[in-house]
Coordinates of N, CA and C in Angstrom, one line a residue:
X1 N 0.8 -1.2 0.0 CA 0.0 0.0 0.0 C 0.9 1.2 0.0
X2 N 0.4 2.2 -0.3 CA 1.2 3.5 -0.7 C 0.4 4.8 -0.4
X3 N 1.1 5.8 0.5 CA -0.3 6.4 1.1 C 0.2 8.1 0.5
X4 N -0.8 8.6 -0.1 CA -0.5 10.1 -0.8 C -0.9 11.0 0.4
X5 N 0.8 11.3 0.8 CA 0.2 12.3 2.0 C 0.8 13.8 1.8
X6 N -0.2 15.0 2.1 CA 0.4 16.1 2.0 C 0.6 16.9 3.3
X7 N 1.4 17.4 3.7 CA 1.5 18.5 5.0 C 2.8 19.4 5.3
X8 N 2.8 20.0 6.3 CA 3.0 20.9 6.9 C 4.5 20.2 7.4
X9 N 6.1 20.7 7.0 CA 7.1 19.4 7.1 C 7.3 19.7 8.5
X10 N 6.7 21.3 9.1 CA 7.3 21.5 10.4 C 6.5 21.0 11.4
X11 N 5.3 20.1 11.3 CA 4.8 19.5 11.8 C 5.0 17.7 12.1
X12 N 5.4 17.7 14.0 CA 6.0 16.5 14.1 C 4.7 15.6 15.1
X13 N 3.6 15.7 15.4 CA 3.1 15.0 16.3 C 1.0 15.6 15.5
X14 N 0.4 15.0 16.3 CA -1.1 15.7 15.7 C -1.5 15.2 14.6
X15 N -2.8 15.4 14.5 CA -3.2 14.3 13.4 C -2.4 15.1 11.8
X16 N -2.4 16.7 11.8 CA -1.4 17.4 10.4 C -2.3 17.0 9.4
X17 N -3.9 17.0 9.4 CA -4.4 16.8 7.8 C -4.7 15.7 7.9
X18 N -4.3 14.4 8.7 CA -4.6 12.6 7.7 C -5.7 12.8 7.0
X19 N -6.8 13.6 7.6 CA -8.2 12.8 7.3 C -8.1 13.2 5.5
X20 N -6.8 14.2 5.1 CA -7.3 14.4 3.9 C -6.3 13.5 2.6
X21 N -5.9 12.4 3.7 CA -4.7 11.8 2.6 C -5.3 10.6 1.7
X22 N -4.6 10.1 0.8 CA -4.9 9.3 -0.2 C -4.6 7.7 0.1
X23 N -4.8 6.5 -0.3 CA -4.0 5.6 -0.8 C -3.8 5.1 -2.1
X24 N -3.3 4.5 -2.1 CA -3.1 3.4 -3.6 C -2.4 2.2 -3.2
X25 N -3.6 1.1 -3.2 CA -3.5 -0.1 -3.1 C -2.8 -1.0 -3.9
X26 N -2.3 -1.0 -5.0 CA -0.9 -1.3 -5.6 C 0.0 -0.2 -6.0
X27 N 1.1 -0.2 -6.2 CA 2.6 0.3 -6.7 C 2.2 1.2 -7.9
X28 N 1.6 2.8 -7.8 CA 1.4 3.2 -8.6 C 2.4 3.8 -9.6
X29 N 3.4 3.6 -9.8 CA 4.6 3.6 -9.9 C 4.4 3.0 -11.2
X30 N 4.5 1.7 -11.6 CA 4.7 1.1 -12.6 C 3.6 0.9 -13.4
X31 N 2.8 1.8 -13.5 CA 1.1 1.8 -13.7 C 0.8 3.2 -14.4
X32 N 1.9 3.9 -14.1 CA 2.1 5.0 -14.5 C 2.7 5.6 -16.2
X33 N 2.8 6.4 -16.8 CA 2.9 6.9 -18.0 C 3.7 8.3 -18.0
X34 N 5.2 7.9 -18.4 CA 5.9 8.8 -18.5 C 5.7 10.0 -19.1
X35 N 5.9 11.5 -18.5 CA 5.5 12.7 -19.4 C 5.9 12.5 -20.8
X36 N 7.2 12.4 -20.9 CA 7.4 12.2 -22.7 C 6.7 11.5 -23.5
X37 N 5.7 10.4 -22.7 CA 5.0 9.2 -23.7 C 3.8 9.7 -23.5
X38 N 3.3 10.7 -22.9 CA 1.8 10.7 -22.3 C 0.6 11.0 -23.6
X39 N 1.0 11.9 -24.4 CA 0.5 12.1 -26.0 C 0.0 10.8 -26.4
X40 N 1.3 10.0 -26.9 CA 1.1 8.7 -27.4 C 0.4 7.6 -26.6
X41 N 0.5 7.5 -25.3 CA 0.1 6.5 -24.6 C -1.3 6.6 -23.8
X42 N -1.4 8.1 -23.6 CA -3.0 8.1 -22.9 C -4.0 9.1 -24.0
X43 N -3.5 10.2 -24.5 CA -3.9 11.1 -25.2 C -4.3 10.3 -26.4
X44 N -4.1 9.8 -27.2 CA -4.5 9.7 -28.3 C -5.1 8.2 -28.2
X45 N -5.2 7.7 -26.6 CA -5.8 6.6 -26.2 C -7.2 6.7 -25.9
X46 N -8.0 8.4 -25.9 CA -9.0 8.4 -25.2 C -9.1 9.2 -23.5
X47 N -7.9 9.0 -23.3 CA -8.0 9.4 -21.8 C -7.2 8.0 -20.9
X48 N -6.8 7.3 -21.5 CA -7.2 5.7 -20.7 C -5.2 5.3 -20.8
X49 N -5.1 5.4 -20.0 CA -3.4 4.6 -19.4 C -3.1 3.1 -20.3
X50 N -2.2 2.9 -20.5 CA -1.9 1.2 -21.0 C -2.6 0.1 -19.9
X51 N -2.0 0.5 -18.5 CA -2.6 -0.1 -17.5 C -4.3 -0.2 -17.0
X52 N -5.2 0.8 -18.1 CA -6.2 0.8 -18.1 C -6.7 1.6 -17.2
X53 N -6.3 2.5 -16.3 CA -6.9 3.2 -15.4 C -7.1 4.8 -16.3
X54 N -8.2 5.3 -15.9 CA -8.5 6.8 -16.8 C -7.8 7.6 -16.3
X55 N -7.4 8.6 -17.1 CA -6.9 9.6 -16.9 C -7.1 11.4 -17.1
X56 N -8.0 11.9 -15.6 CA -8.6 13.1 -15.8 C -7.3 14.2 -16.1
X57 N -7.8 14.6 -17.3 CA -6.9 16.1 -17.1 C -7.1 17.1 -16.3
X58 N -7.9 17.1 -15.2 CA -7.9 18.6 -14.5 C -7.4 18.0 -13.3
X59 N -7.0 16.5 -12.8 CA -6.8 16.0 -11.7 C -6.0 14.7 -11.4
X60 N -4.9 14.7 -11.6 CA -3.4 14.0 -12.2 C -2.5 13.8 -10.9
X61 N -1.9 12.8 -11.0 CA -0.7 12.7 -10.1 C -0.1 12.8 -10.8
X62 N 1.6 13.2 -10.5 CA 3.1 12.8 -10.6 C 3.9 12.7 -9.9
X63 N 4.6 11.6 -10.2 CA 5.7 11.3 -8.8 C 6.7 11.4 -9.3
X64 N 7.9 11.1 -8.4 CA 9.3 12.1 -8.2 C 10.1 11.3 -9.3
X65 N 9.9 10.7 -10.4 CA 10.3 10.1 -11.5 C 9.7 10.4 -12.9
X66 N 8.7 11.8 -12.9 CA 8.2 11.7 -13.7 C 7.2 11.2 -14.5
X67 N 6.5 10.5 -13.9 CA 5.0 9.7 -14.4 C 4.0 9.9 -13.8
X68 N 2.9 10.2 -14.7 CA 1.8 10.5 -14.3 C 1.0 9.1 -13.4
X69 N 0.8 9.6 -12.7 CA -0.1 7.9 -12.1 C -1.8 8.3 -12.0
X70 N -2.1 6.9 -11.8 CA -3.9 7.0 -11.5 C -3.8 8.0 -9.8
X71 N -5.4 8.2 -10.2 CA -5.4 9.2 -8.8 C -5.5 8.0 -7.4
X72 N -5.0 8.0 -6.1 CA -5.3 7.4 -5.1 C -6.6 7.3 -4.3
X73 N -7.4 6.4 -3.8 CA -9.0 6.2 -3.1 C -8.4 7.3 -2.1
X74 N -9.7 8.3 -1.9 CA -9.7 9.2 -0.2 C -11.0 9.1 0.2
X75 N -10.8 9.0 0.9 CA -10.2 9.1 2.3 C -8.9 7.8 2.7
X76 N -8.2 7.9 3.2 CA -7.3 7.0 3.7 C -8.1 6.6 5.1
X77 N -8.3 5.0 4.6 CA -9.4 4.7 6.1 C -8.1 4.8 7.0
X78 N -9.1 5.2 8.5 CA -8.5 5.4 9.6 C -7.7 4.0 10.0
X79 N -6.4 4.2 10.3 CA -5.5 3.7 11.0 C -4.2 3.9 11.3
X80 N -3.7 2.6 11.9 CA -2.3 2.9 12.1 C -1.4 2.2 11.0
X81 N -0.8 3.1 10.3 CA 0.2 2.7 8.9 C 1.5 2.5 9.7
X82 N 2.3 1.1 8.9 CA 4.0 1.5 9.6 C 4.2 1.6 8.3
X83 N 4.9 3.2 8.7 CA 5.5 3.4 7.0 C 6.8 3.5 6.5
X84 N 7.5 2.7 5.7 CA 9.4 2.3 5.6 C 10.4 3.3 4.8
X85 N 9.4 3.2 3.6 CA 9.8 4.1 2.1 C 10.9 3.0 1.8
X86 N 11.1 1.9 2.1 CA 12.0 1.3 2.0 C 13.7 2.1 2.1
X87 N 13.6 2.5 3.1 CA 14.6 3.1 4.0 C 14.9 2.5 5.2
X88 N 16.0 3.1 5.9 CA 16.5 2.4 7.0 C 15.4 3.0 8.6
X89 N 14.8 4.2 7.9 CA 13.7 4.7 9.4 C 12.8 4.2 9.0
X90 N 11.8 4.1 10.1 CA 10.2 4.0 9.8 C 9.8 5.2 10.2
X91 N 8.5 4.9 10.2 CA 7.1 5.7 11.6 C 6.0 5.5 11.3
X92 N 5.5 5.5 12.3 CA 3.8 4.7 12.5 C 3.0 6.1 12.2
X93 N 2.3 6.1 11.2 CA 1.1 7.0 10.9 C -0.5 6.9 11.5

């Protein structure tokens, strides 16, 4: 799971927004559609990703690689996330 979170970096304790974060229940990463291919790959597709998920133009992800991904389900249901980023820290959300 993969959780789209936005806030405040000077903020270390408190809920800081959850209630308005996202997830994405698979690796939206590879699911995704490089800017330089997006013409060819979703644009002239209809709107619609290789991976088959739609693609609104007024309401888009991109992540720190460059590709556009599907948007994430919100509300992120309440709980406790341990989250790694596959790094050597965690922390429980």
């Amino acid at each position: 799971q993969f959780i789209a979170a936005l806030g405040d970096p000077n903020v270390s304790s408190g809920r800081a927004g959850a209630e308005q974060w996202g997830i994405w229940r698979t690796d939206p990463g590879p699911r995704g559609v490089f800017l330089n291919q997006f013409e060819n790959s979703v644009t002239k597709r209809g709107g619609k990703a290789p991976a088959g998920w739609e693609c609104d133009p007024n309401d888009f992800w991109i992540e720190e690689y460059g590709r556009v991904m599907e948007k994430p389900s919100f509300p992120c249901p309440a709980g406790r996330y341990l989250v790694t980023g596959g790094r050597q820290t965690t922390a429980v959300l």
